[in-house]
Tab-separated table of N, CA, C and O in Angstrom:
chain	number	residue	atom	x	y	z
A	1	MET	N	0.138	17.743	-4.390
A	1	MET	CA	-0.581	16.671	-5.136
A	1	MET	C	-1.887	16.293	-4.502
A	1	MET	O	-1.845	16.122	-3.294
A	2	LYS	N	-2.857	16.355	-5.330
A	2	LYS	CA	-4.420	16.054	-4.733
A	2	LYS	C	-4.508	14.449	-5.154
A	2	LYS	O	-4.442	13.987	-6.174
A	3	LEU	N	-4.660	13.709	-3.935
A	3	LEU	CA	-4.949	12.239	-3.946
A	3	LEU	C	-6.350	11.971	-3.769
A	3	LEU	O	-6.954	12.631	-3.010
A	4	PRO	N	-6.900	10.938	-4.480
A	4	PRO	CA	-8.147	10.422	-4.221
A	4	PRO	C	-8.226	10.297	-2.581
A	4	PRO	O	-7.185	9.832	-1.971
A	5	GLU	N	-9.400	10.427	-2.145
A	5	GLU	CA	-9.737	10.067	-0.652
A	5	GLU	C	-9.089	8.676	-0.170
A	5	GLU	O	-8.420	8.628	0.912
A	6	ASN	N	-9.582	7.619	-0.967
A	6	ASN	CA	-9.049	6.427	-0.612
A	6	ASN	C	-7.554	6.090	-0.533
A	6	ASN	O	-6.961	5.452	0.117
A	7	ILE	N	-6.913	6.831	-1.562
A	7	ILE	CA	-5.449	6.706	-1.655
A	7	ILE	C	-4.766	7.506	-0.377
A	7	ILE	O	-3.850	6.968	0.080
A	8	ALA	N	-5.346	8.674	-0.346
A	8	ALA	CA	-4.538	9.405	0.850
A	8	ALA	C	-4.975	8.668	2.223
A	8	ALA	O	-3.902	8.654	3.184
A	9	GLY	N	-6.078	8.079	2.392
A	9	GLY	CA	-6.249	7.226	3.568
A	9	GLY	C	-5.468	6.088	3.741
A	9	GLY	O	-4.843	5.867	4.789
A	10	PHE	N	-5.205	5.161	2.512
A	10	PHE	CA	-4.515	4.290	2.780
A	10	PHE	C	-2.918	4.583	3.027
A	10	PHE	O	-2.333	3.928	3.789
A	11	ILE	N	-2.383	5.594	2.656
A	11	ILE	CA	-1.026	6.299	2.862
A	11	ILE	C	-1.090	6.548	4.467
A	11	ILE	O	-0.157	6.338	5.080
A	12	LYS	N	-2.100	7.250	4.754
A	12	LYS	CA	-2.148	7.846	6.252
A	12	LYS	C	-2.151	6.659	7.177
A	12	LYS	O	-1.497	6.600	8.345
A	13	ALA	N	-3.047	5.605	6.828
A	13	ALA	CA	-3.148	4.315	7.651
A	13	ALA	C	-1.660	3.608	7.849
A	13	ALA	O	-1.227	3.574	8.893
A	14	GLN	N	-0.991	3.623	6.782
A	14	GLN	CA	0.336	3.097	6.671
A	14	GLN	C	1.371	3.845	7.633
A	14	GLN	O	1.943	3.282	8.424
A	15	ASN	N	1.428	5.061	7.473
A	15	ASN	CA	2.214	6.043	8.114
A	15	ASN	C	1.957	6.093	9.719
A	15	ASN	O	2.792	6.475	10.401
A	16	GLU	N	0.687	5.652	10.055
A	16	GLU	CA	0.388	5.753	11.396
A	16	GLU	C	0.343	4.411	11.978
A	16	GLU	O	0.059	4.088	13.227
A	17	MET	N	0.999	3.447	10.952
A	17	MET	CA	1.186	2.046	11.385
A	17	MET	C	-0.248	1.505	11.917
A	17	MET	O	-0.025	0.546	12.918
A	18	ASP	N	-1.123	1.725	11.229
A	18	ASP	CA	-2.496	1.081	11.559
A	18	ASP	C	-2.875	0.022	10.674
A	18	ASP	O	-3.828	0.321	9.661
A	19	SER	N	-2.604	-1.220	10.761
A	19	SER	CA	-2.721	-2.271	9.848
A	19	SER	C	-4.198	-2.566	9.749
A	19	SER	O	-4.545	-2.896	8.489
A	20	THR	N	-5.030	-2.304	10.638
A	20	THR	CA	-6.300	-2.707	10.411
A	20	THR	C	-7.168	-1.671	9.438
A	20	THR	O	-7.757	-1.943	8.490
A	21	ALA	N	-6.818	-0.158	9.596
A	21	ALA	CA	-7.315	0.796	8.813
A	21	ALA	C	-6.701	0.491	7.500
A	21	ALA	O	-7.345	0.610	6.540
A	22	PHE	N	-5.419	0.261	7.265
A	22	PHE	CA	-4.836	-0.036	6.168
A	22	PHE	C	-5.625	-1.256	5.121
A	22	PHE	O	-6.131	-0.853	4.256
A	23	ALA	N	-5.788	-2.197	5.996
A	23	ALA	CA	-6.409	-3.419	5.269
A	23	ALA	C	-7.793	-3.048	4.891
A	23	ALA	O	-8.479	-3.548	3.735
A	24	ASN	N	-8.514	-2.214	5.502
A	24	ASN	CA	-9.894	-1.730	5.369
A	24	ASN	C	-10.168	-1.041	4.051
A	24	ASN	O	-11.256	-0.774	3.724
A	25	TYR	N	-8.942	-0.535	3.347
A	25	TYR	CA	-8.896	0.237	2.189
A	25	TYR	C	-9.016	-0.776	1.114
A	25	TYR	O	-9.236	-0.439	-0.079
A	26	PHE	N	-8.945	-1.987	1.470
A	26	PHE	CA	-8.987	-2.937	0.279
A	26	PHE	C	-10.360	-3.726	0.217
A	26	PHE	O	-11.037	-3.737	1.300
A	27	THR	N	-10.852	-4.413	-0.890
A	27	THR	CA	-12.111	-5.057	-0.914
A	27	THR	C	-11.741	-6.407	-0.148
A	27	THR	O	-10.666	-6.637	0.268
A	28	GLU	N	-12.870	-7.038	0.105
A	28	GLU	CA	-12.652	-8.210	1.003
A	28	GLU	C	-11.914	-9.367	0.274
A	28	GLU	O	-11.298	-10.002	1.042
A	29	HIS	N	-11.933	-9.397	-0.956
A	29	HIS	CA	-11.220	-10.234	-1.551
A	29	HIS	C	-10.051	-9.886	-2.580
A	29	HIS	O	-9.419	-10.490	-3.358
A	30	ALA	N	-9.358	-8.701	-2.049
A	30	ALA	CA	-8.120	-8.093	-2.849
A	30	ALA	C	-7.113	-8.852	-2.713
A	30	ALA	O	-6.805	-9.978	-1.717
A	31	THR	N	-6.041	-8.617	-3.329
A	31	THR	CA	-4.726	-9.243	-3.584
A	31	THR	C	-3.738	-8.184	-3.484
A	31	THR	O	-3.876	-7.106	-4.016
A	32	VAL	N	-2.601	-8.621	-2.941
A	32	VAL	CA	-1.207	-7.785	-2.793
A	32	VAL	C	-0.216	-8.712	-3.312
A	32	VAL	O	-0.141	-9.735	-2.815
A	33	SER	N	0.631	-7.997	-4.215
A	33	SER	CA	1.830	-8.873	-4.587
A	33	SER	C	3.077	-8.037	-4.213
A	33	SER	O	3.232	-6.871	-4.562
A	34	ASP	N	3.941	-8.570	-3.244
A	34	ASP	CA	5.037	-7.823	-3.011
A	34	ASP	C	6.396	-8.796	-2.696
A	34	ASP	O	5.996	-9.629	-2.096
A	35	GLU	N	7.546	-8.434	-3.420
A	35	GLU	CA	8.767	-9.216	-3.030
A	35	GLU	C	8.468	-10.642	-3.382
A	35	GLU	O	9.014	-11.492	-2.710
A	36	GLY	N	7.739	-10.932	-4.542
A	36	GLY	CA	7.530	-12.213	-5.016
A	36	GLY	C	6.659	-13.150	-4.345
A	36	GLY	O	6.312	-14.215	-4.438
A	37	SER	N	5.758	-12.420	-3.437
A	37	SER	CA	4.770	-13.227	-2.432
A	37	SER	C	3.488	-12.580	-2.974
A	37	SER	O	3.432	-11.182	-3.042
A	38	SER	N	2.382	-13.193	-2.573
A	38	SER	CA	0.919	-12.753	-2.956
A	38	SER	C	0.280	-12.981	-1.621
A	38	SER	O	0.319	-14.069	-0.949
A	39	TYR	N	-0.716	-12.120	-1.359
A	39	TYR	CA	-1.640	-12.284	-0.167
A	39	TYR	C	-2.982	-11.837	-0.743
A	39	TYR	O	-3.327	-10.909	-1.445
A	40	SER	N	-4.060	-12.569	-0.071
A	40	SER	CA	-5.412	-12.648	-0.535
A	40	SER	C	-6.209	-12.307	0.637
A	40	SER	O	-5.992	-12.959	1.664
A	41	GLY	N	-7.236	-11.186	0.530
A	41	GLY	CA	-8.200	-11.123	1.433
A	41	GLY	C	-7.572	-10.185	2.507
A	41	GLY	O	-6.365	-9.824	2.595
A	42	ARG	N	-8.537	-9.594	3.257
A	42	ARG	CA	-8.167	-8.475	4.072
A	42	ARG	C	-7.378	-8.844	5.282
A	42	ARG	O	-6.321	-8.153	5.632
A	43	GLU	N	-7.583	-10.142	5.813
A	43	GLU	CA	-6.800	-10.589	6.871
A	43	GLU	C	-5.371	-10.946	6.626
A	43	GLU	O	-4.583	-10.510	7.410
A	44	GLU	N	-5.170	-11.463	5.481
A	44	GLU	CA	-3.787	-11.748	5.084
A	44	GLU	C	-3.171	-10.398	4.664
A	44	GLU	O	-1.969	-10.272	5.142
A	45	ILE	N	-3.792	-9.478	4.247
A	45	ILE	CA	-3.226	-8.165	3.810
A	45	ILE	C	-2.916	-7.431	5.204
A	45	ILE	O	-1.538	-6.941	5.279
A	46	LYS	N	-3.837	-7.475	6.117
A	46	LYS	CA	-3.444	-6.880	7.460
A	46	LYS	C	-2.132	-7.666	8.024
A	46	LYS	O	-1.301	-6.665	8.492
A	47	GLN	N	-2.158	-8.785	8.007
A	47	GLN	CA	-0.996	-9.597	8.581
A	47	GLN	C	0.316	-9.139	7.860
A	47	GLN	O	1.332	-9.004	8.597
A	48	TRP	N	0.228	-9.154	6.645
A	48	TRP	CA	1.452	-8.668	5.852
A	48	TRP	C	1.885	-7.337	6.147
A	48	TRP	O	3.093	-7.166	6.448
A	49	ILE	N	0.999	-6.469	6.003
A	49	ILE	CA	1.575	-4.956	6.359
A	49	ILE	C	1.918	-4.870	7.790
A	49	ILE	O	2.909	-4.221	8.142
A	50	GLN	N	1.225	-5.412	8.637
A	50	GLN	CA	1.710	-5.510	10.146
A	50	GLN	C	2.961	-5.766	10.287
A	50	GLN	O	4.038	-5.272	11.034
A	51	SER	N	3.430	-7.191	9.750
A	51	SER	CA	4.548	-7.784	9.921
A	51	SER	C	5.694	-6.870	8.994
A	51	SER	O	6.692	-6.614	9.574
A	52	ALA	N	5.386	-6.404	7.832
A	52	ALA	CA	6.360	-5.485	7.207
A	52	ALA	C	6.686	-4.016	7.739
A	52	ALA	O	7.822	-3.690	7.978
A	53	THR	N	5.620	-3.702	8.436
A	53	THR	CA	5.687	-2.370	9.234
A	53	THR	C	6.625	-2.486	10.526
A	53	THR	O	7.496	-1.690	10.700
A	54	GLU	N	6.404	-3.593	11.383
A	54	GLU	CA	7.133	-3.971	12.536
A	54	GLU	C	8.515	-4.259	11.972
A	54	GLU	O	9.489	-3.843	12.760
A	55	LYS	N	8.868	-4.795	11.048
A	55	LYS	CA	10.129	-5.137	10.612
A	55	LYS	C	10.886	-3.980	10.122
A	55	LYS	O	12.094	-3.878	10.438
A	56	TYR	N	10.312	-3.224	9.229
A	56	TYR	CA	10.890	-2.094	8.524
A	56	TYR	C	10.604	-0.873	8.912
A	56	TYR	O	11.312	0.336	8.485
A	57	ASN	N	9.642	-0.573	9.950
A	57	ASN	CA	9.245	0.862	10.472
A	57	ASN	C	9.033	1.921	9.120
A	57	ASN	O	9.486	2.833	9.331
A	58	MET	N	8.196	1.273	8.132
A	58	MET	CA	8.040	2.006	6.947
A	58	MET	C	7.040	3.134	6.751
A	58	MET	O	6.341	3.338	7.628
A	59	GLN	N	7.518	4.140	6.325
A	59	GLN	CA	6.846	5.628	6.084
A	59	GLN	C	6.737	5.747	4.469
A	59	GLN	O	7.632	5.520	3.968
A	60	LEU	N	5.571	6.124	3.947
A	60	LEU	CA	5.324	6.447	2.711
A	60	LEU	C	5.275	7.903	2.337
A	60	LEU	O	4.604	8.700	3.246
A	61	THR	N	5.961	8.365	1.388
A	61	THR	CA	5.706	9.896	0.993
A	61	THR	C	5.416	9.693	-0.419
A	61	THR	O	5.990	9.382	-1.332
A	62	PRO	N	4.113	10.276	-0.789
A	62	PRO	CA	3.662	10.187	-2.247
A	62	PRO	C	4.494	11.010	-3.088
A	62	PRO	O	4.790	12.211	-2.674
A	63	VAL	N	4.825	10.658	-4.252
A	63	VAL	CA	5.781	11.435	-5.097
A	63	VAL	C	4.733	11.727	-6.290
A	63	VAL	O	4.817	12.909	-6.970
A	64	ASP	N	3.934	10.960	-7.043
A	64	ASP	CA	3.215	11.016	-8.174
A	64	ASP	C	2.035	10.034	-8.106
A	64	ASP	O	2.304	9.105	-7.465
A	65	PHE	N	0.862	10.282	-8.540
A	65	PHE	CA	-0.238	9.651	-8.986
A	65	PHE	C	-0.888	9.990	-10.213
A	65	PHE	O	-1.004	10.952	-10.666
A	66	THR	N	-1.186	8.785	-10.831
A	66	THR	CA	-1.900	8.867	-12.332
A	66	THR	C	-3.077	7.909	-11.926
A	66	THR	O	-2.735	6.891	-11.538
A	67	GLN	N	-4.135	8.147	-12.682
A	67	GLN	CA	-5.108	7.317	-12.653
A	67	GLN	C	-5.765	7.164	-14.198
A	67	GLN	O	-6.098	8.156	-14.709
A	68	SER	N	-6.158	6.133	-14.721
A	68	SER	CA	-6.975	5.879	-15.892
A	68	SER	C	-8.004	4.898	-15.808
A	68	SER	O	-7.564	3.653	-15.479
A	69	GLY	N	-9.315	5.449	-15.598
A	69	GLY	CA	-10.140	4.323	-15.370
A	69	GLY	C	-10.161	3.836	-13.924
A	69	GLY	O	-9.857	4.364	-12.989
A	70	SER	N	-10.027	2.426	-13.838
A	70	SER	CA	-9.901	1.784	-12.632
A	70	SER	C	-8.436	1.255	-12.228
A	70	SER	O	-8.308	0.806	-11.157
A	71	LYS	N	-7.635	1.867	-13.125
A	71	LYS	CA	-6.012	1.490	-12.810
A	71	LYS	C	-5.521	2.903	-12.244
A	71	LYS	O	-5.629	3.875	-12.876
A	72	GLY	N	-4.522	2.497	-11.170
A	72	GLY	CA	-3.913	3.685	-10.612
A	72	GLY	C	-2.430	3.427	-10.529
A	72	GLY	O	-2.040	2.263	-10.315
A	73	LYS	N	-1.607	4.376	-10.611
A	73	LYS	CA	-0.158	4.266	-10.310
A	73	LYS	C	0.197	5.150	-9.286
A	73	LYS	O	0.303	6.509	-9.655
A	74	LEU	N	0.673	4.739	-8.128
A	74	LEU	CA	1.080	5.807	-7.178
A	74	LEU	C	2.588	5.311	-6.968
A	74	LEU	O	3.099	4.356	-6.566
A	75	THR	N	3.275	6.575	-7.120
A	75	THR	CA	4.702	6.244	-6.861
A	75	THR	C	5.043	6.953	-5.386
A	75	THR	O	4.561	8.035	-5.342
A	76	VAL	N	5.718	6.191	-4.652
A	76	VAL	CA	5.967	6.713	-3.266
A	76	VAL	C	7.561	6.566	-2.963
A	76	VAL	O	8.151	5.535	-3.433
A	77	GLU	N	8.033	7.397	-2.028
A	77	GLU	CA	9.221	6.973	-1.413
A	77	GLU	C	9.012	6.464	-0.201
A	77	GLU	O	8.159	6.967	0.639
A	78	VAL	N	9.508	5.310	0.060
A	78	VAL	CA	9.491	4.348	1.014
A	78	VAL	C	10.741	4.358	1.915
A	78	VAL	O	11.843	4.334	1.487
A	79	SER	N	10.610	4.986	3.314
A	79	SER	CA	11.607	5.234	4.030
A	79	SER	C	11.546	4.188	5.179
A	79	SER	O	10.301	3.850	5.608
A	80	GLY	N	12.620	3.595	5.845
A	80	GLY	CA	12.483	2.782	6.900
A	80	GLY	C	13.744	2.166	7.194
A	80	GLY	O	14.795	2.606	6.925
A	81	THR	N	13.716	1.176	8.057
A	81	THR	CA	15.120	0.484	8.521
A	81	THR	C	15.313	-0.764	7.819
A	81	THR	O	15.422	-1.770	8.103
A	82	PHE	N	15.447	-0.508	6.341
A	82	PHE	CA	15.840	-1.624	5.363
A	82	PHE	C	16.975	-1.056	4.777
A	82	PHE	O	17.149	0.021	4.474
A	83	PRO	N	17.799	-2.012	4.068
A	83	PRO	CA	19.020	-1.564	3.123
A	83	PRO	C	18.603	-0.815	2.069
A	83	PRO	O	17.443	-1.051	1.392
A	84	GLY	N	19.218	0.351	1.814
A	84	GLY	CA	18.856	1.095	0.582
A	84	GLY	C	17.703	2.303	0.799
A	84	GLY	O	17.292	2.770	-0.092
A	85	SER	N	17.312	2.218	2.125
A	85	SER	CA	16.275	3.298	2.465
A	85	SER	C	16.766	4.701	2.389
A	85	SER	O	18.010	5.026	2.642
A	86	PRO	N	16.053	5.655	1.712
A	86	PRO	CA	14.653	5.487	1.153
A	86	PRO	C	14.854	5.018	-0.004
A	86	PRO	O	15.779	5.093	-0.816
A	87	ALA	N	13.666	4.240	-0.480
A	87	ALA	CA	13.749	3.769	-2.054
A	87	ALA	C	12.408	4.352	-2.712
A	87	ALA	O	11.355	4.489	-2.088
A	88	VAL	N	12.299	4.444	-3.957
A	88	VAL	CA	11.166	4.884	-4.525
A	88	VAL	C	10.554	3.555	-5.171
A	88	VAL	O	11.312	2.794	-5.901
A	89	MET	N	9.313	3.419	-5.021
A	89	MET	CA	8.478	2.323	-5.591
A	89	MET	C	7.405	2.903	-6.257
A	89	MET	O	6.780	3.761	-6.058
A	90	ASP	N	6.726	1.842	-7.095
A	90	ASP	CA	5.518	2.148	-7.846
A	90	ASP	C	4.529	1.033	-7.259
A	90	ASP	O	4.930	-0.040	-7.072
A	91	TYR	N	3.400	1.652	-6.770
A	91	TYR	CA	2.058	0.914	-6.267
A	91	TYR	C	1.038	0.876	-7.425
A	91	TYR	O	0.462	1.922	-7.728
A	92	HIS	N	1.035	-0.269	-8.192
A	92	HIS	CA	0.235	-0.380	-9.253
A	92	HIS	C	-1.223	-0.754	-8.682
A	92	HIS	O	-1.361	-1.988	-8.042
A	93	LEU	N	-2.112	-0.023	-8.778
A	93	LEU	CA	-3.437	-0.383	-8.067
A	93	LEU	C	-4.584	-0.478	-9.036
A	93	LEU	O	-4.576	-0.041	-10.200
A	94	GLU	N	-5.459	-1.536	-8.790
A	94	GLU	CA	-6.743	-1.707	-9.327
A	94	GLU	C	-7.794	-1.249	-8.394
A	94	GLU	O	-7.794	-1.885	-7.362
A	95	LEU	N	-8.411	-0.274	-8.724
A	95	LEU	CA	-9.361	0.287	-8.001
A	95	LEU	C	-10.860	-0.066	-8.210
A	95	LEU	O	-11.214	-0.519	-9.282
A	96	ASP	N	-11.754	-0.438	-7.037
A	96	ASP	CA	-12.924	-0.929	-7.127
A	96	ASP	C	-14.093	0.014	-6.304
A	96	ASP	O	-14.040	-0.164	-5.006
A	97	GLY	N	-14.363	0.955	-7.017
A	97	GLY	CA	-15.061	1.910	-6.395
A	97	GLY	C	-14.178	2.778	-5.483
A	97	GLY	O	-13.021	3.200	-5.871
A	98	SER	N	-14.497	2.966	-4.252
A	98	SER	CA	-13.662	3.419	-3.286
A	98	SER	C	-12.690	2.606	-2.522
A	98	SER	O	-11.860	2.937	-1.579
A	99	SER	N	-12.689	1.118	-2.833
A	99	SER	CA	-11.817	0.350	-2.302
A	99	SER	C	-10.615	-0.012	-3.388
A	99	SER	O	-10.767	0.299	-4.584
A	100	ILE	N	-9.572	-0.632	-2.765
A	100	ILE	CA	-8.569	-1.303	-3.818
A	100	ILE	C	-8.856	-2.763	-3.836
A	100	ILE	O	-8.898	-3.506	-2.819
A	101	GLY	N	-8.792	-3.164	-5.206
A	101	GLY	CA	-9.073	-4.622	-5.485
A	101	GLY	C	-7.585	-5.301	-5.612
A	101	GLY	O	-7.617	-6.595	-5.365
A	102	SER	N	-6.651	-4.578	-6.002
A	102	SER	CA	-5.268	-5.358	-6.176
A	102	SER	C	-4.322	-4.331	-5.899
A	102	SER	O	-4.496	-3.061	-6.340
A	103	LEU	N	-2.982	-4.776	-5.535
A	103	LEU	CA	-2.006	-3.796	-5.209
A	103	LEU	C	-0.762	-4.577	-5.710
A	103	LEU	O	-0.506	-5.730	-5.125
A	104	LYS	N	0.000	-4.072	-6.698
A	104	LYS	CA	1.466	-4.743	-6.936
A	104	LYS	C	2.474	-3.792	-6.856
A	104	LYS	O	2.383	-2.775	-7.421
A	105	ILE	N	3.491	-4.200	-6.088
A	105	ILE	CA	4.397	-3.129	-5.558
A	105	ILE	C	5.783	-3.608	-6.261
A	105	ILE	O	6.280	-4.619	-6.406
A	106	THR	N	6.242	-2.523	-7.178
A	106	THR	CA	7.387	-2.747	-7.816
A	106	THR	C	8.483	-1.531	-7.507
A	106	THR	O	7.980	-0.622	-7.190
A	107	ASP	N	9.597	-2.049	-7.876
A	107	ASP	CA	10.610	-0.796	-7.794
A	107	ASP	C	11.335	-0.428	-9.167
A	107	ASP	O	11.148	-0.829	-10.171
């Protein structure tokens, strides 16, 4: 599967557990919604992903990606040290050029 460069980089940063690189794929004022919580801005996103990665040791494997205009849907298999691992989740993305403006994670 051929992924856009920014989506491939975002997955690589997650799998390398590089929270700074991960957050840098987002716009300065991006938002993330996950498990009923929201995070705004790169610093909060960096703290969120770092905490989640340390807690669950998550790795992403892309399953599918579709894009229509600025909206993208990335389906990933998420594995790690959490109950029910691995789990298939959908990452609903709002793209802003080569950056991510928002991410909503659903299962």
